[in-house]
Tab-separated table of C-alpha atoms in Angstrom:
chain	number	residue	atom	x	y	z
A	23	MET	CA	-134.428	-89.686	-76.296
A	24	THR	CA	-136.606	-92.774	-75.935
A	25	ARG	CA	-138.182	-94.631	-78.825
A	26	ASN	CA	-141.677	-93.578	-77.811
A	27	GLY	CA	-140.518	-90.012	-77.331
A	28	ILE	CA	-139.584	-89.522	-80.972
A	29	GLN	CA	-142.494	-87.662	-82.525
A	30	GLU	CA	-142.584	-86.723	-86.189
A	31	ARG	CA	-141.628	-83.092	-85.550
A	32	ASP	CA	-138.870	-84.031	-83.117
A	33	LEU	CA	-137.514	-86.534	-85.608
A	34	ALA	CA	-137.425	-83.960	-88.403
A	35	ILE	CA	-135.565	-81.496	-86.178
A	36	SER	CA	-133.082	-84.133	-85.020
A	37	LEU	CA	-132.387	-85.285	-88.581
A	38	LEU	CA	-131.906	-81.702	-89.730
A	39	ASP	CA	-129.512	-81.092	-86.858
A	40	LEU	CA	-127.552	-84.215	-87.787
A	41	VAL	CA	-127.280	-83.184	-91.435
A	42	GLN	CA	-126.240	-79.629	-90.563
A	43	ASN	CA	-123.556	-80.751	-88.112
A	44	ALA	CA	-122.172	-83.306	-90.555
A	45	SER	CA	-122.277	-80.860	-93.470
A	46	VAL	CA	-120.194	-78.196	-91.723
A	47	ALA	CA	-117.688	-80.696	-90.355
A	48	ALA	CA	-114.089	-79.852	-91.171
A	49	ASP	CA	-113.208	-83.336	-92.419
A	50	PHE	CA	-114.291	-86.966	-92.567
A	51	ASP	CA	-113.526	-87.698	-88.907
A	52	ALA	CA	-115.502	-84.666	-87.783
A	53	ALA	CA	-118.461	-85.767	-89.905
A	54	LEU	CA	-118.267	-89.205	-88.297
A	55	THR	CA	-118.255	-87.605	-84.847
A	56	ALA	CA	-121.409	-85.660	-85.707
A	57	LEU	CA	-123.067	-88.856	-86.908
A	58	LEU	CA	-122.067	-90.830	-83.798
A	59	ALA	CA	-123.489	-88.124	-81.554
A	60	LYS	CA	-126.992	-88.468	-83.030
A	61	ALA	CA	-127.371	-91.993	-84.392
A	62	VAL	CA	-127.729	-93.679	-80.994
A	63	ASP	CA	-130.252	-91.085	-79.808
A	64	LEU	CA	-132.410	-91.531	-82.891
A	65	VAL	CA	-132.176	-95.329	-82.898
A	66	PRO	CA	-131.533	-96.540	-79.315
A	67	CYS	CA	-129.045	-99.403	-79.240
A	68	ASP	CA	-126.050	-100.834	-77.406
A	69	GLY	CA	-123.616	-100.261	-80.240
A	70	PHE	CA	-123.318	-98.262	-83.451
A	71	ALA	CA	-120.680	-98.376	-86.185
A	72	VAL	CA	-119.886	-96.764	-89.537
A	73	MET	CA	-118.188	-99.034	-92.071
A	74	TRP	CA	-116.608	-98.161	-95.398
A	75	LEU	CA	-116.609	-100.483	-98.392
A	76	ARG	CA	-113.426	-101.054	-100.340
A	77	ALA	CA	-112.428	-103.942	-102.621
A	78	GLY	CA	-114.877	-106.418	-101.148
A	79	HIS	CA	-114.004	-105.561	-97.547
A	80	LEU	CA	-115.666	-103.426	-94.900
A	81	GLU	CA	-113.514	-101.259	-92.638
A	82	VAL	CA	-114.886	-99.934	-89.358
A	83	MET	CA	-114.308	-96.176	-89.555
A	84	ALA	CA	-115.995	-95.247	-86.263
A	85	GLY	CA	-118.148	-96.764	-83.553
A	86	ASN	CA	-119.303	-96.528	-79.975
A	87	GLY	CA	-120.945	-98.768	-77.421
A	88	PRO	CA	-120.024	-102.160	-75.939
A	89	THR	CA	-121.389	-104.160	-78.887
A	90	ALA	CA	-119.719	-102.092	-81.608
A	91	PRO	CA	-116.736	-103.573	-83.489
A	92	LEU	CA	-113.318	-102.033	-82.978
A	93	ARG	CA	-112.338	-99.095	-85.146
A	94	GLY	CA	-109.956	-100.137	-87.891
A	95	LEU	CA	-111.239	-103.705	-88.029
A	96	THR	CA	-111.348	-104.781	-91.676
A	97	LEU	CA	-112.968	-108.005	-92.829
A	98	PRO	CA	-114.501	-109.444	-96.006
A	99	ILE	CA	-118.146	-108.440	-96.392
A	100	ASN	CA	-119.340	-111.988	-95.761
A	101	GLN	CA	-117.658	-111.985	-92.348
A	102	MET	CA	-119.246	-108.783	-91.015
A	103	GLY	CA	-122.504	-109.746	-89.339
A	104	ALA	CA	-125.249	-109.802	-91.977
A	105	ALA	CA	-123.543	-107.184	-94.151
A	106	GLN	CA	-123.413	-109.369	-97.254
A	107	PRO	CA	-127.165	-109.393	-97.972
A	108	ALA	CA	-127.402	-105.655	-97.175
A	109	VAL	CA	-124.582	-104.781	-99.581
A	110	ASP	CA	-125.788	-107.159	-102.285
A	111	SER	CA	-129.372	-105.905	-102.212
A	112	GLY	CA	-128.694	-102.244	-101.387
A	113	ARG	CA	-131.445	-102.514	-98.770
A	114	ARG	CA	-131.600	-102.580	-94.997
A	115	VAL	CA	-131.322	-105.944	-93.235
A	116	LEU	CA	-132.761	-106.668	-89.800
A	117	VAL	CA	-131.670	-109.705	-87.823
A	118	SER	CA	-134.085	-109.961	-84.902
A	119	ASP	CA	-132.093	-112.746	-83.255
A	120	THR	CA	-128.573	-113.627	-84.331
A	121	VAL	CA	-128.871	-117.041	-82.702
A	122	GLY	CA	-129.974	-119.451	-85.381
A	123	ASP	CA	-130.057	-116.896	-88.227
A	124	ALA	CA	-127.998	-118.264	-91.119
A	125	ARG	CA	-127.188	-114.759	-92.359
A	126	TRP	CA	-125.321	-113.816	-89.182
A	127	GLN	CA	-121.534	-114.116	-89.072
A	128	ARG	CA	-119.942	-113.378	-85.715
A	129	VAL	CA	-117.660	-110.347	-85.730
A	130	PRO	CA	-114.734	-109.872	-83.303
A	131	GLY	CA	-115.977	-107.652	-80.472
A	132	GLU	CA	-119.626	-108.367	-81.242
A	133	GLU	CA	-119.977	-111.727	-79.504
A	134	ALA	CA	-122.795	-110.388	-77.311
A	135	VAL	CA	-124.899	-109.106	-80.214
A	136	ARG	CA	-128.399	-110.604	-80.429
A	137	SER	CA	-130.129	-107.953	-82.586
A	138	TRP	CA	-128.516	-106.426	-85.680
A	139	LEU	CA	-129.681	-103.701	-88.030
A	140	GLY	CA	-127.597	-102.833	-91.072
A	141	VAL	CA	-128.389	-100.102	-93.588
A	142	PRO	CA	-126.195	-99.568	-96.669
A	143	LEU	CA	-124.844	-96.135	-97.519
A	144	LEU	CA	-125.858	-95.578	-101.130
A	145	LEU	CA	-124.567	-93.108	-103.683
A	146	GLU	CA	-126.424	-93.203	-107.000
A	147	ASN	CA	-127.544	-96.779	-106.235
A	148	ARG	CA	-123.973	-97.831	-105.490
A	149	THR	CA	-123.094	-99.081	-102.001
A	150	ILE	CA	-120.167	-97.179	-100.475
A	151	GLY	CA	-120.512	-98.255	-96.858
A	152	LEU	CA	-122.773	-99.511	-94.108
A	153	LEU	CA	-124.334	-98.170	-90.925
A	154	GLU	CA	-124.792	-100.774	-88.190
A	155	TRP	CA	-126.881	-100.739	-85.018
A	156	THR	CA	-126.528	-103.612	-82.528
A	157	ALA	CA	-128.190	-104.659	-79.271
A	158	ARG	CA	-127.709	-107.353	-76.633
A	159	ALA	CA	-131.408	-108.275	-76.487
A	160	PRO	CA	-133.170	-110.219	-79.258
A	161	GLY	CA	-136.031	-108.419	-80.963
A	162	HIS	CA	-134.703	-105.035	-79.863
A	163	PHE	CA	-135.348	-103.042	-83.037
A	164	HIS	CA	-138.875	-102.042	-84.083
A	165	ALA	CA	-140.295	-100.946	-87.418
A	166	GLN	CA	-139.860	-97.276	-86.477
A	167	ASP	CA	-136.188	-97.865	-85.733
A	168	VAL	CA	-135.712	-99.362	-89.178
A	169	ASP	CA	-137.412	-96.427	-90.903
A	170	ILE	CA	-135.319	-93.896	-89.001
A	171	ALA	CA	-132.080	-95.776	-89.696
A	172	VAL	CA	-132.859	-95.844	-93.426
A	173	GLU	CA	-133.512	-92.092	-93.384
A	174	ILE	CA	-130.251	-91.396	-91.545
A	175	ALA	CA	-128.275	-93.429	-94.082
A	176	ARG	CA	-129.989	-91.693	-97.015
A	177	ARG	CA	-129.111	-88.245	-95.700
A	178	VAL	CA	-125.537	-88.796	-94.553
A	179	ALA	CA	-124.263	-90.963	-97.439
A	180	PRO	CA	-123.452	-88.059	-99.834
A	181	ILE	CA	-121.911	-86.034	-96.991
A	182	LEU	CA	-119.615	-88.844	-95.886
A	183	HIS	CA	-118.712	-89.608	-99.497
A	184	ARG	CA	-117.752	-85.975	-100.136
A	185	ASP	CA	-115.677	-85.671	-96.969
A	186	ARG	CA	-113.937	-88.990	-97.574
A	187	LEU	CA	-112.935	-87.926	-101.087
A	188	LEU	CA	-111.732	-84.574	-99.792
A	189	ASP	CA	-109.592	-86.287	-97.167
A	190	ASP	CA	-108.110	-88.570	-99.823
A	191	THR	CA	-107.386	-85.571	-102.060
A	192	ARG	CA	-105.754	-83.642	-99.199
A	193	HIS	CA	-103.601	-86.664	-98.402
A	194	ARG	CA	-102.466	-87.051	-101.997
A	195	LEU	CA	-101.746	-83.337	-102.273
A	196	ARG	CA	-99.774	-83.357	-99.023
A	197	GLU	CA	-97.659	-86.258	-100.259
A	198	LEU	CA	-96.928	-84.440	-103.509
A	199	VAL	CA	-96.067	-81.155	-101.805
A	200	GLU	CA	-93.737	-82.882	-99.347
A	201	THR	CA	-91.687	-84.217	-102.250
A	202	LEU	CA	-91.279	-80.798	-103.888
A	203	PRO	CA	-87.792	-79.242	-103.976
A	204	ALA	CA	-87.090	-75.918	-102.260
A	205	SER	CA	-87.619	-73.979	-105.505
A	206	ILE	CA	-90.154	-74.627	-108.230
A	207	PRO	CA	-88.715	-76.908	-110.931
A	208	SER	CA	-89.003	-75.971	-114.577
A	209	GLU	CA	-90.104	-79.473	-115.636
A	210	PRO	CA	-93.781	-79.710	-116.573
A	211	ASN	CA	-94.408	-82.982	-114.700
A	212	LEU	CA	-95.158	-81.127	-111.416
A	213	SER	CA	-98.082	-79.291	-112.996
A	214	ALA	CA	-99.284	-82.524	-114.568
A	215	GLU	CA	-99.259	-84.396	-111.256
A	216	LEU	CA	-100.945	-81.617	-109.306
A	217	GLY	CA	-103.329	-80.931	-112.183
A	218	GLN	CA	-105.016	-84.276	-111.623
A	219	VAL	CA	-105.397	-83.495	-107.918
A	220	VAL	CA	-107.026	-80.093	-108.446
A	221	ARG	CA	-109.358	-81.475	-111.102
A	222	GLU	CA	-110.530	-84.155	-108.674
A	223	ALA	CA	-110.871	-81.594	-105.882
A	224	GLN	CA	-113.008	-79.335	-108.058
A	225	GLU	CA	-115.187	-82.222	-109.195
A	226	TYR	CA	-115.721	-83.647	-105.717
A	227	THR	CA	-116.516	-80.289	-104.111
A	228	THR	CA	-118.406	-78.817	-107.087
A	229	ALA	CA	-116.322	-75.675	-106.582
A	230	GLN	CA	-116.031	-73.054	-109.331
A	231	GLN	CA	-112.243	-73.037	-109.135
A	232	ALA	CA	-109.503	-75.235	-107.686
A	233	PHE	CA	-105.819	-74.330	-107.697
A	234	VAL	CA	-102.438	-74.886	-106.045
A	235	PHE	CA	-99.856	-72.179	-105.396
A	236	VAL	CA	-96.283	-73.126	-104.463
A	237	HIS	CA	-93.731	-70.862	-102.813
A	238	ASP	CA	-90.634	-70.130	-104.890
A	239	GLU	CA	-87.771	-69.417	-102.489
A	240	GLU	CA	-85.692	-67.765	-105.197
A	241	SER	CA	-88.243	-65.103	-106.094
A	242	GLN	CA	-90.096	-65.191	-102.743
A	243	VAL	CA	-93.505	-65.323	-104.428
A	244	MET	CA	-96.266	-67.890	-104.759
A	245	ARG	CA	-96.736	-69.185	-108.284
A	246	CYS	CA	-99.716	-71.140	-109.542
A	247	VAL	CA	-98.580	-74.602	-110.655
A	248	ALA	CA	-101.984	-76.185	-111.250
A	249	ALA	CA	-105.536	-74.931	-111.713
A	250	SER	CA	-108.946	-76.126	-112.786
A	251	GLY	CA	-112.167	-74.287	-113.582
A	252	GLU	CA	-113.498	-71.577	-115.856
A	253	ARG	CA	-110.594	-69.234	-114.970
A	254	GLU	CA	-107.973	-71.932	-115.270
A	255	ASP	CA	-105.830	-70.011	-117.776
A	256	GLN	CA	-105.970	-66.808	-115.708
A	257	LEU	CA	-104.992	-68.587	-112.526
A	258	ARG	CA	-101.981	-70.219	-114.143
A	259	GLU	CA	-100.610	-66.767	-114.970
A	260	ALA	CA	-101.196	-65.381	-111.462
A	261	THR	CA	-98.482	-64.684	-108.911
A	262	LEU	CA	-99.193	-64.118	-105.215
A	263	HIS	CA	-96.741	-61.878	-103.406
A	264	GLY	CA	-97.996	-62.697	-99.937
A	265	ASP	CA	-98.077	-59.015	-98.997
A	266	GLY	CA	-101.529	-58.211	-100.323
A	267	THR	CA	-100.538	-57.818	-103.964
A	268	LEU	CA	-101.010	-60.037	-106.980
A	269	ASP	CA	-99.608	-59.904	-110.525
A	270	GLY	CA	-100.919	-61.328	-113.764
A	271	TRP	CA	-104.643	-61.408	-112.972
A	272	ARG	CA	-106.791	-60.700	-115.992
A	273	ILE	CA	-110.213	-59.054	-115.773
A	274	ALA	CA	-112.703	-57.985	-118.399
A	275	ALA	CA	-112.300	-54.401	-119.592
A	276	ALA	CA	-114.495	-52.328	-121.889
A	277	SER	CA	-112.063	-52.799	-124.781
A	278	GLY	CA	-111.468	-56.476	-124.072
A	279	PRO	CA	-109.340	-58.509	-121.621
A	280	ALA	CA	-106.841	-56.452	-119.657
A	281	TRP	CA	-103.867	-57.432	-117.490
A	282	LEU	CA	-103.449	-55.988	-114.047
A	283	GLY	CA	-100.254	-55.192	-112.271
A	284	PRO	CA	-100.041	-55.362	-108.460
A	285	SER	CA	-103.540	-55.260	-107.007
A	286	PRO	CA	-104.695	-54.094	-103.581
A	287	SER	CA	-105.504	-57.518	-102.253
A	288	ASP	CA	-104.600	-61.106	-103.165
A	289	ARG	CA	-107.678	-62.304	-101.306
A	290	ASP	CA	-110.026	-59.954	-103.170
A	291	ARG	CA	-108.695	-60.948	-106.580
A	292	MET	CA	-108.739	-64.685	-105.882
A	293	ALA	CA	-112.305	-64.442	-104.577
A	294	ALA	CA	-113.508	-62.567	-107.668
């Protein structure tokens, strides 16, 4: 898609397509892939990169094109092109010609860059990352490019933030599960450790419920060791048999709360 070929309707459709593809992505990397596939079409350039902000440093999470920095490269903000003024101000920064511009700091792999466009990823006015477009020719980016880049960053920032947090939560949960013994211990510290994870997972995903079931080899059932949400107490009493039955699930009855024995479907009860 050429710059002149982007009409208002085409732009709206392309942005919607980008948001939809990123939203349904399975994880952070998949969301990045969806972003990479569209960002260069919407804002023509020689290189594009997604950077994540952490402790005063920017890490390149993904990129493509000959003028994009290498994935995994991590440098202080003030050593990443003109990222410092973009992060400090929370606004886009355009460097029409890197030669002679005091804001520009050369980045490994970007020696050929002459035009640079950086747009911060904002979440509630807080910078969490940066989108970067680069080109070999000075004066490459036009006003329309800047407007489109700002719109892309505005739409994808909450999606990338959500998927990044989910990936971090999955990683922490995986580490905890890998350290579990073969059978469920009686000590309460397991529930305490996993409780923090499920609370974060529920908060980050805005889900109604979040829970963790662990297989007990002695009884051959799945017991809930941590839960969060409105039905937190019910979930903690539930036991999954893995054969389509579930014990200890409470539902509302005419005379008050009632306890169910084995039910026809674990999936049906957990989805209720």
